[in-house]
CSV table of C-alpha atoms in Angstrom, one decimal:
chain,number,residue,atom,x,y,z
A,1,UNK,CA,126.4,85.3,62.1
A,2,UNK,CA,129.8,84.8,60.2
A,3,UNK,CA,130.5,87.8,58.0
A,4,UNK,CA,133.3,87.3,55.1
A,5,UNK,CA,133.9,90.2,52.3
A,6,UNK,CA,133.7,89.6,48.3
A,7,UNK,CA,135.2,91.4,45.9
A,8,UNK,CA,138.5,92.6,45.4
A,9,UNK,CA,139.5,95.7,43.2
A,10,UNK,CA,140.4,96.1,39.5
A,11,UNK,CA,143.8,95.1,38.5
A,12,UNK,CA,144.1,98.5,36.6
A,13,UNK,CA,143.5,100.1,40.2
A,14,UNK,CA,145.5,97.9,41.5
A,15,UNK,CA,148.5,99.8,39.7
A,16,UNK,CA,148.2,102.9,40.6
A,17,UNK,CA,147.8,102.3,44.3
A,18,UNK,CA,151.1,100.2,43.9
A,19,UNK,CA,152.5,103.4,41.8
A,20,UNK,CA,151.0,105.7,44.2
A,21,UNK,CA,152.5,104.4,47.1
A,22,UNK,CA,156.4,104.0,45.5
A,23,UNK,CA,156.1,107.4,44.5
A,24,UNK,CA,155.7,108.2,48.1
A,25,UNK,CA,158.0,106.0,49.4
A,26,UNK,CA,161.1,107.8,46.7
A,27,UNK,CA,160.1,111.4,47.9
A,28,UNK,CA,162.3,111.4,51.3
A,29,UNK,CA,165.3,109.6,48.9
A,30,UNK,CA,164.7,113.1,46.4
A,31,UNK,CA,164.3,114.8,49.3
A,32,UNK,CA,167.6,114.3,50.5
A,33,UNK,CA,169.0,114.8,47.4
A,34,UNK,CA,168.3,118.5,47.3
A,35,UNK,CA,169.4,119.2,51.1
A,36,UNK,CA,172.7,118.3,49.9
A,37,UNK,CA,172.4,121.7,47.8
A,38,UNK,CA,171.2,124.0,50.8
A,39,UNK,CA,167.4,123.4,50.2
A,40,UNK,CA,164.9,121.1,51.4
A,41,UNK,CA,161.8,120.0,49.9
A,42,UNK,CA,160.4,116.9,52.2
A,43,UNK,CA,159.9,118.0,55.9
A,44,UNK,CA,158.2,115.8,59.5
A,45,UNK,CA,155.0,117.5,59.7
A,46,UNK,CA,153.2,117.0,63.8
A,47,UNK,CA,150.0,118.8,64.6
A,48,UNK,CA,149.8,120.9,67.5
A,49,UNK,CA,146.4,122.4,69.3
A,50,UNK,CA,145.5,124.9,72.2
A,51,UNK,CA,142.4,123.4,73.6
A,52,UNK,CA,140.2,125.9,75.9
A,53,UNK,CA,142.4,129.2,75.1
A,54,UNK,CA,145.1,127.2,77.2
A,55,UNK,CA,148.9,127.3,76.2
A,56,UNK,CA,150.0,123.9,75.2
A,57,UNK,CA,153.7,123.0,74.3
A,58,UNK,CA,154.4,120.1,71.7
A,59,UNK,CA,157.8,118.0,72.0
A,60,UNK,CA,159.6,118.4,68.8
A,61,UNK,CA,163.5,118.8,67.7
A,62,UNK,CA,163.2,122.4,66.2
A,63,UNK,CA,166.8,123.1,65.9
A,64,UNK,CA,166.0,123.8,61.8
A,65,UNK,CA,163.3,125.6,62.3
A,66,UNK,CA,159.5,125.4,62.1
A,67,UNK,CA,156.9,126.6,59.1
A,68,UNK,CA,153.0,126.4,60.2
A,69,UNK,CA,151.7,124.8,56.9
A,70,UNK,CA,147.7,124.6,57.5
A,71,UNK,CA,146.1,126.6,61.0
A,72,UNK,CA,143.4,123.7,61.9
A,73,UNK,CA,142.1,125.2,65.1
A,74,UNK,CA,139.5,128.2,65.9
A,75,UNK,CA,142.1,130.5,67.3
A,76,UNK,CA,143.7,133.0,65.0
A,77,UNK,CA,147.8,131.2,64.5
A,78,UNK,CA,150.5,134.4,64.7
A,79,UNK,CA,154.4,133.7,65.2
A,80,UNK,CA,155.6,135.6,68.7
A,81,UNK,CA,152.3,135.9,69.6
A,82,UNK,CA,150.0,133.0,69.5
A,83,UNK,CA,152.1,130.3,68.4
A,84,UNK,CA,156.4,129.9,68.4
A,85,UNK,CA,158.8,127.2,69.1
A,86,UNK,CA,162.3,126.7,71.4
A,87,UNK,CA,164.5,124.0,72.3
A,88,UNK,CA,162.0,122.4,74.3
A,89,UNK,CA,159.0,122.1,71.0
A,90,UNK,CA,156.5,124.7,69.5
A,91,UNK,CA,154.1,125.7,71.9
A,92,UNK,CA,150.6,127.3,70.9
A,93,UNK,CA,147.9,128.9,73.1
A,94,UNK,CA,144.7,131.4,72.5
A,95,UNK,CA,143.5,128.1,71.1
A,96,UNK,CA,145.5,128.9,68.2
A,97,UNK,CA,146.3,125.1,66.4
A,98,UNK,CA,148.2,123.4,63.1
A,99,UNK,CA,149.9,121.3,61.1
A,100,UNK,CA,153.7,122.4,61.4
A,101,UNK,CA,156.6,121.4,59.3
A,102,UNK,CA,160.3,120.7,61.2
A,103,UNK,CA,162.6,121.7,58.5
A,104,UNK,CA,165.2,123.9,57.4
A,105,UNK,CA,165.2,127.3,58.8
A,106,UNK,CA,164.0,128.9,56.0
A,107,UNK,CA,161.3,127.2,56.1
A,108,UNK,CA,160.2,129.6,58.6
A,109,UNK,CA,160.0,132.5,56.7
A,110,UNK,CA,159.3,130.5,53.1
A,111,UNK,CA,156.6,128.1,53.8
A,112,UNK,CA,154.7,129.4,50.7
A,113,UNK,CA,157.6,127.3,48.7
A,114,UNK,CA,155.9,124.0,50.0
A,115,UNK,CA,152.9,122.2,47.7
A,116,UNK,CA,151.5,120.4,50.3
A,117,UNK,CA,151.7,117.4,52.4
A,118,UNK,CA,151.8,114.1,52.0
A,119,UNK,CA,150.4,111.1,54.3
A,120,UNK,CA,150.4,107.5,53.7
A,121,UNK,CA,149.1,106.0,56.9
A,122,UNK,CA,147.3,102.2,57.7
A,123,UNK,CA,146.4,100.5,60.2
A,124,UNK,CA,147.6,96.5,61.1
A,125,UNK,CA,145.0,94.6,62.9
A,126,UNK,CA,144.8,90.7,63.1
A,127,UNK,CA,143.1,88.2,66.3
A,128,UNK,CA,142.4,85.1,67.4
A,129,UNK,CA,138.4,84.3,67.3
A,130,UNK,CA,136.5,81.3,69.6
A,131,UNK,CA,133.5,80.4,67.8
A,132,UNK,CA,131.2,77.6,67.2
A,133,UNK,CA,133.4,74.9,68.8
A,134,UNK,CA,136.3,75.8,66.5
A,135,UNK,CA,139.3,78.3,67.0
A,136,UNK,CA,140.5,80.8,63.7
A,137,UNK,CA,143.2,83.1,63.4
A,138,UNK,CA,141.6,86.3,61.5
A,139,UNK,CA,142.0,89.3,59.9
A,140,UNK,CA,139.7,92.4,61.3
A,141,UNK,CA,139.4,95.5,58.6
A,142,UNK,CA,143.9,95.5,58.1
A,143,UNK,CA,144.3,98.6,55.7
A,144,UNK,CA,146.8,101.6,54.0
A,145,UNK,CA,145.9,104.3,52.7
A,146,UNK,CA,147.3,107.5,51.0
A,147,UNK,CA,146.3,110.9,51.8
A,148,UNK,CA,147.4,114.5,49.9
A,149,UNK,CA,146.1,118.1,50.8
A,150,UNK,CA,147.4,121.3,49.2
A,151,UNK,CA,148.1,124.8,50.9
A,152,UNK,CA,146.7,127.8,50.3
A,153,UNK,CA,143.1,129.5,51.0
A,154,UNK,CA,141.6,126.9,48.7
A,155,UNK,CA,143.0,123.7,49.7
A,156,UNK,CA,143.0,120.3,46.7
A,157,UNK,CA,142.7,117.1,48.8
A,158,UNK,CA,142.5,113.4,47.4
A,159,UNK,CA,142.3,110.4,49.2
A,160,UNK,CA,142.7,106.5,48.4
A,161,UNK,CA,142.2,103.3,50.8
A,162,UNK,CA,142.3,99.6,50.7
A,163,UNK,CA,141.6,97.1,52.5
A,164,UNK,CA,144.3,94.0,53.0
A,165,UNK,CA,143.3,90.0,53.8
A,166,UNK,CA,146.5,90.1,55.7
A,167,UNK,CA,145.7,85.9,56.4
A,168,UNK,CA,143.5,85.2,53.8
A,169,UNK,CA,140.2,84.2,56.2
A,170,UNK,CA,137.5,83.0,54.2
A,171,UNK,CA,135.7,84.6,58.5
A,172,UNK,CA,135.6,88.5,59.3
A,173,UNK,CA,133.0,89.5,62.1
A,174,UNK,CA,133.7,93.0,61.1
A,175,UNK,CA,131.7,94.6,59.1
A,176,UNK,CA,133.9,97.0,57.5
A,177,UNK,CA,135.8,94.9,56.1
A,178,UNK,CA,133.3,93.6,53.1
A,179,UNK,CA,133.6,95.0,49.8
A,180,UNK,CA,131.9,96.3,47.2
A,181,UNK,CA,129.3,94.6,45.5
A,182,UNK,CA,126.1,95.7,43.7
A,183,UNK,CA,123.0,94.6,45.6
A,184,UNK,CA,121.3,91.4,44.9
A,185,UNK,CA,124.8,89.9,43.1
A,186,UNK,CA,125.9,86.8,45.1
A,187,UNK,CA,130.0,87.2,44.5
A,188,UNK,CA,131.7,83.8,44.4
A,189,UNK,CA,135.8,85.8,45.6
A,190,UNK,CA,135.4,85.5,49.4
A,191,UNK,CA,138.4,86.3,50.4
A,192,UNK,CA,140.4,88.6,47.9
A,193,UNK,CA,143.7,89.8,49.3
A,194,UNK,CA,142.9,93.5,48.1
A,195,UNK,CA,139.8,95.8,48.5
A,196,UNK,CA,139.7,99.4,47.5
A,197,UNK,CA,137.8,101.0,50.2
A,198,UNK,CA,138.4,104.5,49.0
A,199,UNK,CA,138.9,106.5,46.7
A,200,UNK,CA,138.3,110.9,46.2
A,201,UNK,CA,139.3,113.7,44.9
A,202,UNK,CA,138.3,117.0,46.2
A,203,UNK,CA,138.8,121.2,46.8
A,204,UNK,CA,138.1,122.7,50.2
A,205,UNK,CA,136.9,126.2,49.7
A,206,UNK,CA,137.5,127.0,53.5
A,207,UNK,CA,134.2,128.8,55.3
A,208,UNK,CA,132.3,128.6,51.8
A,209,UNK,CA,132.6,124.7,52.5
A,210,UNK,CA,134.4,121.0,50.3
A,211,UNK,CA,133.3,119.2,48.1
A,212,UNK,CA,134.8,115.6,46.8
A,213,UNK,CA,133.9,113.2,44.2
A,214,UNK,CA,134.6,109.6,43.9
A,215,UNK,CA,134.0,106.7,46.1
A,216,UNK,CA,134.2,108.2,50.0
A,217,UNK,CA,131.9,108.0,53.1
A,218,UNK,CA,128.5,108.7,52.5
A,219,UNK,CA,126.0,111.6,54.5
A,220,UNK,CA,124.6,108.7,56.3
A,221,UNK,CA,127.6,107.5,57.4
A,222,UNK,CA,128.5,111.1,59.4
A,223,UNK,CA,125.5,109.8,62.0
A,224,UNK,CA,126.0,106.3,62.3
A,225,UNK,CA,129.6,106.6,62.9
A,226,UNK,CA,128.8,107.7,66.1
A,227,UNK,CA,128.9,103.8,66.5
A,228,UNK,CA,129.7,101.7,63.8
A,229,UNK,CA,133.3,101.3,63.5
A,230,UNK,CA,134.5,102.2,67.0
A,231,UNK,CA,134.5,99.1,68.3
A,232,UNK,CA,137.2,96.9,67.2
A,233,UNK,CA,135.5,94.0,65.7
A,234,UNK,CA,131.7,93.9,66.3
A,235,UNK,CA,129.1,96.5,65.6
A,236,UNK,CA,127.7,97.5,62.5
A,237,UNK,CA,124.3,95.9,62.1
A,238,UNK,CA,121.3,97.8,63.2
A,239,UNK,CA,123.4,100.9,61.3
A,240,UNK,CA,122.0,100.1,58.0
A,241,UNK,CA,125.6,101.0,57.3
A,242,UNK,CA,126.3,98.4,55.5
A,243,UNK,CA,124.0,96.4,54.0
A,244,UNK,CA,123.3,93.5,51.9
A,245,UNK,CA,126.6,92.0,52.7
A,246,UNK,CA,128.8,95.3,50.7
A,247,UNK,CA,130.8,98.0,51.9
A,248,UNK,CA,127.4,100.0,51.3
A,249,UNK,CA,128.6,101.3,48.2
A,250,UNK,CA,125.7,100.8,45.4
A,251,UNK,CA,123.4,101.9,48.5
A,252,UNK,CA,125.2,105.0,49.4
A,253,UNK,CA,125.0,104.2,53.1
A,254,UNK,CA,128.8,102.9,53.8
A,255,UNK,CA,131.7,104.3,51.5
A,256,UNK,CA,129.3,105.3,49.0
A,257,UNK,CA,130.6,104.4,45.0
A,258,UNK,CA,130.2,107.7,42.4
A,259,UNK,CA,128.7,110.4,44.6
A,260,UNK,CA,129.8,113.7,45.1
A,261,UNK,CA,129.3,115.4,48.7
A,262,UNK,CA,129.7,118.9,49.9
A,263,UNK,CA,130.0,119.5,53.4
A,264,UNK,CA,130.1,122.7,55.5
A,265,UNK,CA,130.3,123.9,59.5
A,266,UNK,CA,128.7,126.7,59.9
A,267,UNK,CA,129.0,128.4,63.0
A,268,UNK,CA,131.5,126.5,64.4
A,269,UNK,CA,128.8,124.1,65.9
A,270,UNK,CA,126.2,123.5,62.4
A,271,UNK,CA,127.7,120.5,60.1
A,272,UNK,CA,125.5,119.9,57.1
A,273,UNK,CA,126.3,117.0,53.9
A,274,UNK,CA,124.4,116.8,50.8
A,275,UNK,CA,125.3,113.6,48.7
A,276,UNK,CA,124.2,112.7,44.9
A,277,UNK,CA,124.5,109.1,43.8
A,278,UNK,CA,125.4,109.4,40.0
A,279,UNK,CA,125.7,105.6,38.9
A,280,UNK,CA,124.8,105.5,35.5
A,281,UNK,CA,121.4,106.0,34.8
A,282,UNK,CA,118.2,108.0,37.0
A,283,UNK,CA,117.0,104.7,37.9
A,284,UNK,CA,120.3,103.7,40.1
A,285,UNK,CA,120.5,107.3,41.1
A,286,UNK,CA,121.2,108.4,44.7
A,287,UNK,CA,120.4,111.1,46.9
A,288,UNK,CA,121.1,112.0,51.1
A,289,UNK,CA,121.9,114.6,53.5
A,290,UNK,CA,123.2,115.2,57.0
A,291,UNK,CA,123.2,117.7,59.9
A,292,UNK,CA,124.7,117.5,62.6
A,293,UNK,CA,124.5,120.2,65.9
A,294,UNK,CA,127.3,119.9,68.5
A,295,UNK,CA,125.0,121.3,71.7
A,296,UNK,CA,128.5,121.7,74.5
A,297,UNK,CA,132.2,120.1,74.3
A,298,UNK,CA,131.8,117.0,72.7
A,299,UNK,CA,128.3,116.3,72.8
A,300,UNK,CA,126.3,116.9,69.3
A,301,UNK,CA,123.1,115.0,67.5
A,302,UNK,CA,122.4,114.5,64.4
A,303,UNK,CA,120.6,112.9,61.3
A,304,UNK,CA,120.5,111.6,58.1
A,305,UNK,CA,118.1,110.4,55.6
A,306,UNK,CA,119.3,109.0,51.9
A,307,UNK,CA,117.2,107.5,49.1
A,308,UNK,CA,118.7,104.7,46.5
A,309,UNK,CA,116.8,104.3,43.4
A,310,UNK,CA,116.4,100.4,41.9
A,311,UNK,CA,117.2,100.4,38.1
A,312,UNK,CA,113.8,97.0,37.5
A,313,UNK,CA,117.2,94.6,36.9
A,314,UNK,CA,118.0,95.3,40.5
A,315,UNK,CA,114.4,95.0,41.2
A,316,UNK,CA,113.6,91.3,39.4
A,317,UNK,CA,117.0,90.1,41.0
A,318,UNK,CA,115.7,90.4,44.3
A,319,UNK,CA,112.6,88.7,45.9
A,320,UNK,CA,110.9,91.4,47.4
A,321,UNK,CA,112.3,94.6,47.2
A,322,UNK,CA,109.2,96.5,46.4
A,323,UNK,CA,110.4,99.7,45.6
A,324,UNK,CA,113.5,101.8,45.7
A,325,UNK,CA,115.7,101.8,49.6
A,326,UNK,CA,115.0,104.4,52.0
A,327,UNK,CA,117.8,104.8,55.3
A,328,UNK,CA,117.2,107.5,58.1
A,329,UNK,CA,119.3,107.7,61.1
A,330,UNK,CA,119.3,109.7,64.2
A,331,UNK,CA,121.4,110.1,67.2
A,332,UNK,CA,123.8,111.0,69.8
A,333,UNK,CA,127.5,111.1,70.7
A,334,UNK,CA,130.0,112.0,73.1
A,335,UNK,CA,133.4,112.4,73.0
A,336,UNK,CA,134.6,113.0,76.7
A,337,UNK,CA,139.0,112.0,77.5
A,338,UNK,CA,138.0,109.4,79.9
A,339,UNK,CA,134.4,108.6,78.8
A,340,UNK,CA,132.5,107.9,75.0
A,341,UNK,CA,129.3,107.4,74.3
A,342,UNK,CA,127.5,107.2,70.5
A,343,UNK,CA,123.5,106.3,70.2
A,344,UNK,CA,121.5,106.0,66.8
A,345,UNK,CA,118.5,104.7,65.7
A,346,UNK,CA,117.8,103.0,62.2
A,347,UNK,CA,115.2,102.8,59.4
A,348,UNK,CA,115.2,101.7,56.4
A,349,UNK,CA,112.8,100.1,53.6
A,350,UNK,CA,113.7,98.1,50.7
A,351,UNK,CA,117.5,98.7,52.0
A,352,UNK,CA,118.4,95.8,53.1
A,353,UNK,CA,119.2,91.8,51.5
A,354,UNK,CA,120.2,88.2,52.5
A,355,UNK,CA,121.4,85.2,50.5
A,356,UNK,CA,118.7,82.1,50.7
A,357,UNK,CA,119.7,78.8,49.6
A,358,UNK,CA,116.5,77.2,48.4
A,359,UNK,CA,116.4,74.6,46.3
A,360,UNK,CA,120.1,74.4,45.2
A,361,UNK,CA,119.2,77.6,44.3
A,362,UNK,CA,121.0,80.9,45.9
A,363,UNK,CA,117.8,83.7,46.3
A,364,UNK,CA,118.3,87.1,47.3
A,365,UNK,CA,115.0,88.3,49.3
A,366,UNK,CA,115.0,91.9,50.3
A,367,UNK,CA,113.5,92.9,53.8
A,368,UNK,CA,113.2,96.3,55.7
A,369,UNK,CA,114.1,96.4,59.2
A,370,UNK,CA,114.8,99.1,62.5
A,371,UNK,CA,118.1,98.7,64.4
A,372,UNK,CA,119.7,100.3,67.4
A,373,UNK,CA,122.7,100.5,68.3
A,374,UNK,CA,124.9,101.6,71.7
A,375,UNK,CA,128.3,102.2,72.0
A,376,UNK,CA,130.1,103.5,75.3
A,377,UNK,CA,133.6,103.6,76.3
A,378,UNK,CA,135.9,104.3,79.4
A,379,UNK,CA,140.0,104.7,79.5
A,380,UNK,CA,141.8,105.6,82.7
A,381,UNK,CA,145.2,106.1,81.4
A,382,UNK,CA,146.1,103.0,79.2
A,383,UNK,CA,143.4,100.8,80.1
A,384,UNK,CA,140.3,101.0,77.7
A,385,UNK,CA,137.1,99.3,78.8
A,386,UNK,CA,133.9,99.1,76.1
A,387,UNK,CA,130.7,97.8,76.1
A,388,UNK,CA,127.4,98.4,73.8
A,389,UNK,CA,124.9,96.7,72.0
A,390,UNK,CA,123.2,95.6,68.8
A,391,UNK,CA,119.9,95.4,67.6
A,392,UNK,CA,118.4,94.9,64.1
A,393,UNK,CA,114.5,94.2,63.4
A,394,UNK,CA,113.2,93.1,60.4
A,395,UNK,CA,109.8,93.5,59.2
A,396,UNK,CA,109.5,90.0,57.2
A,397,UNK,CA,107.3,89.6,54.5
A,398,UNK,CA,108.8,87.2,52.7
A,399,UNK,CA,107.9,83.0,53.4
A,400,UNK,CA,111.4,82.3,52.5
A,401,UNK,CA,112.8,83.7,55.7
A,402,UNK,CA,112.4,82.7,59.0
A,403,UNK,CA,109.5,84.5,61.0
A,404,UNK,CA,112.1,85.2,63.9
A,405,UNK,CA,114.1,86.2,61.7
A,406,UNK,CA,116.5,88.7,63.2
A,407,UNK,CA,120.2,89.8,65.0
A,408,UNK,CA,120.5,91.1,68.7
A,409,UNK,CA,123.8,90.6,70.9
A,410,UNK,CA,125.8,92.4,73.5
A,411,UNK,CA,129.6,93.7,72.9
A,412,UNK,CA,132.2,93.4,75.6
A,413,UNK,CA,135.3,94.3,75.2
A,414,UNK,CA,139.1,95.7,76.9
A,415,UNK,CA,142.0,97.2,75.2
A,416,UNK,CA,145.5,98.2,76.5
A,417,UNK,CA,147.5,100.8,75.0
A,418,UNK,CA,151.1,99.6,74.9
A,419,UNK,CA,151.7,102.3,73.0
A,420,UNK,CA,149.9,105.3,71.6
A,421,UNK,CA,149.1,104.2,68.0
A,422,UNK,CA,149.5,100.0,69.2
A,423,UNK,CA,147.3,98.1,71.4
A,424,UNK,CA,146.1,94.7,72.6
A,425,UNK,CA,142.7,94.1,72.8
A,426,UNK,CA,140.1,91.2,73.9
A,427,UNK,CA,136.8,91.8,72.5
A,428,UNK,CA,133.8,90.0,72.9
A,429,UNK,CA,129.7,89.5,71.2
A,430,UNK,CA,127.4,88.0,73.3
A,431,UNK,CA,124.4,86.6,71.3
A,432,UNK,CA,120.9,87.0,72.8
A,433,UNK,CA,118.4,84.5,70.9
A,434,UNK,CA,119.7,86.3,67.5
A,435,UNK,CA,117.7,84.0,64.8
A,436,UNK,CA,119.4,84.0,60.7
A,437,UNK,CA,117.0,84.2,58.0
A,438,UNK,CA,117.1,80.3,57.5
A,439,UNK,CA,115.8,79.7,61.4
A,440,UNK,CA,120.1,79.2,62.7
A,441,UNK,CA,120.3,80.0,66.1
A,442,UNK,CA,122.8,82.9,66.4
A,443,UNK,CA,127.1,82.3,67.8
A,444,UNK,CA,128.9,84.0,70.4
A,445,UNK,CA,132.9,85.2,70.0
A,446,UNK,CA,135.4,85.7,71.7
A,447,UNK,CA,138.3,87.6,70.1
A,448,UNK,CA,141.6,88.6,71.2
A,449,UNK,CA,144.1,90.2,69.1
A,450,UNK,CA,146.5,93.0,67.8
A,451,UNK,CA,146.0,96.0,66.3
A,452,UNK,CA,149.2,98.6,64.9
A,453,UNK,CA,148.2,102.1,63.8
A,454,UNK,CA,151.1,104.2,61.9
A,455,UNK,CA,150.9,107.4,59.8
A,456,UNK,CA,153.1,109.8,59.1
A,457,UNK,CA,153.1,113.6,57.2
A,458,UNK,CA,156.1,115.0,55.2
A,459,UNK,CA,155.6,118.9,53.3
A,460,UNK,CA,156.8,119.0,49.7
A,461,UNK,CA,157.2,121.7,46.9
């Protein structure tokens, strides 16, 4: 089943993002100007973490001094005892970990002068896809963004992310490329250059937890991300994350719109999340929660539940919508150095829909569904092998939907890391008798493409 992205951001939001990018570009220049006066307000930031209490050395140019900006490890970071630096780089031990600024000597004792970190980042992704006796160059959910975080015991953080359609392809197989949209609304702009993916701001209170407001990852995604978005191209249909041809914003299941999220980690093994969605009226609000338990290093189990209210207008628009949306997900994941695995089971009632053409009219039709998704990855040095399975089993109840409607396919792929953040990948979708809502057979797809990730952090006053 082909997928097309849907809606672009508002011009005013695009302008704001461009201004933020310009501000980031100007930041290093202003820092260099001040450096000539004997001080420095921008510095390269690297992350160095000691795992399992072992000593680790992170190569770095430490000639101008080092400052600990933010502790991120499980152990305490004390200069000269659990961390330090020499000509070889920065060393950490006894589970100390953190973000370290490379800069002027004054930073080693004057790190408190720095407000926080500014991080532009992005993923450039494109591939050649062969399907249905044709071949097409496609974008593959390319995105750029900016993150900001202050220092101190109470930290403010913010982020914005935009999807970029590099090659203006109308067809995209990556569900993560979906744009924002209302449940049941037909969008006519199928290939916008930009789409708004994320935009949020929040406060981190340390052991008390974190609160964030805006468009951000949902508590449902806390669990479904065990498999969804871990493949290079395919997957996602079995987890009810990006539903109704959208990014899951209106449903509060993917990149959720207009939500307030609270998250915290308790006893270092229990992650909890609570979500409230406020869309301008009780008839369209929602709520959800997630719980994740780490049972072994790199092994966790979790579950999530989300309830989304549908307004009467939405119920009148979408045929077969008989109540509010309900979404549940259970999953487990393993993250080890040479092996990764994710398994998710999902169930939704009144939570997904498809557009069905009937008598020259496109009708939105709702359906319930169960789903399951499996992700497997093995890696040896620069070579990675990927396998998986996705199954969405709709509970068909409307006569406009084919009674055999289902999505089922296997995923096989490989990737070669040319560099740590650059890779060549190939990934195939092997259809297993899928049937579209109108009764058409599913397609198998072969892709080969490239992905380059970039990110850099600077500290600033």
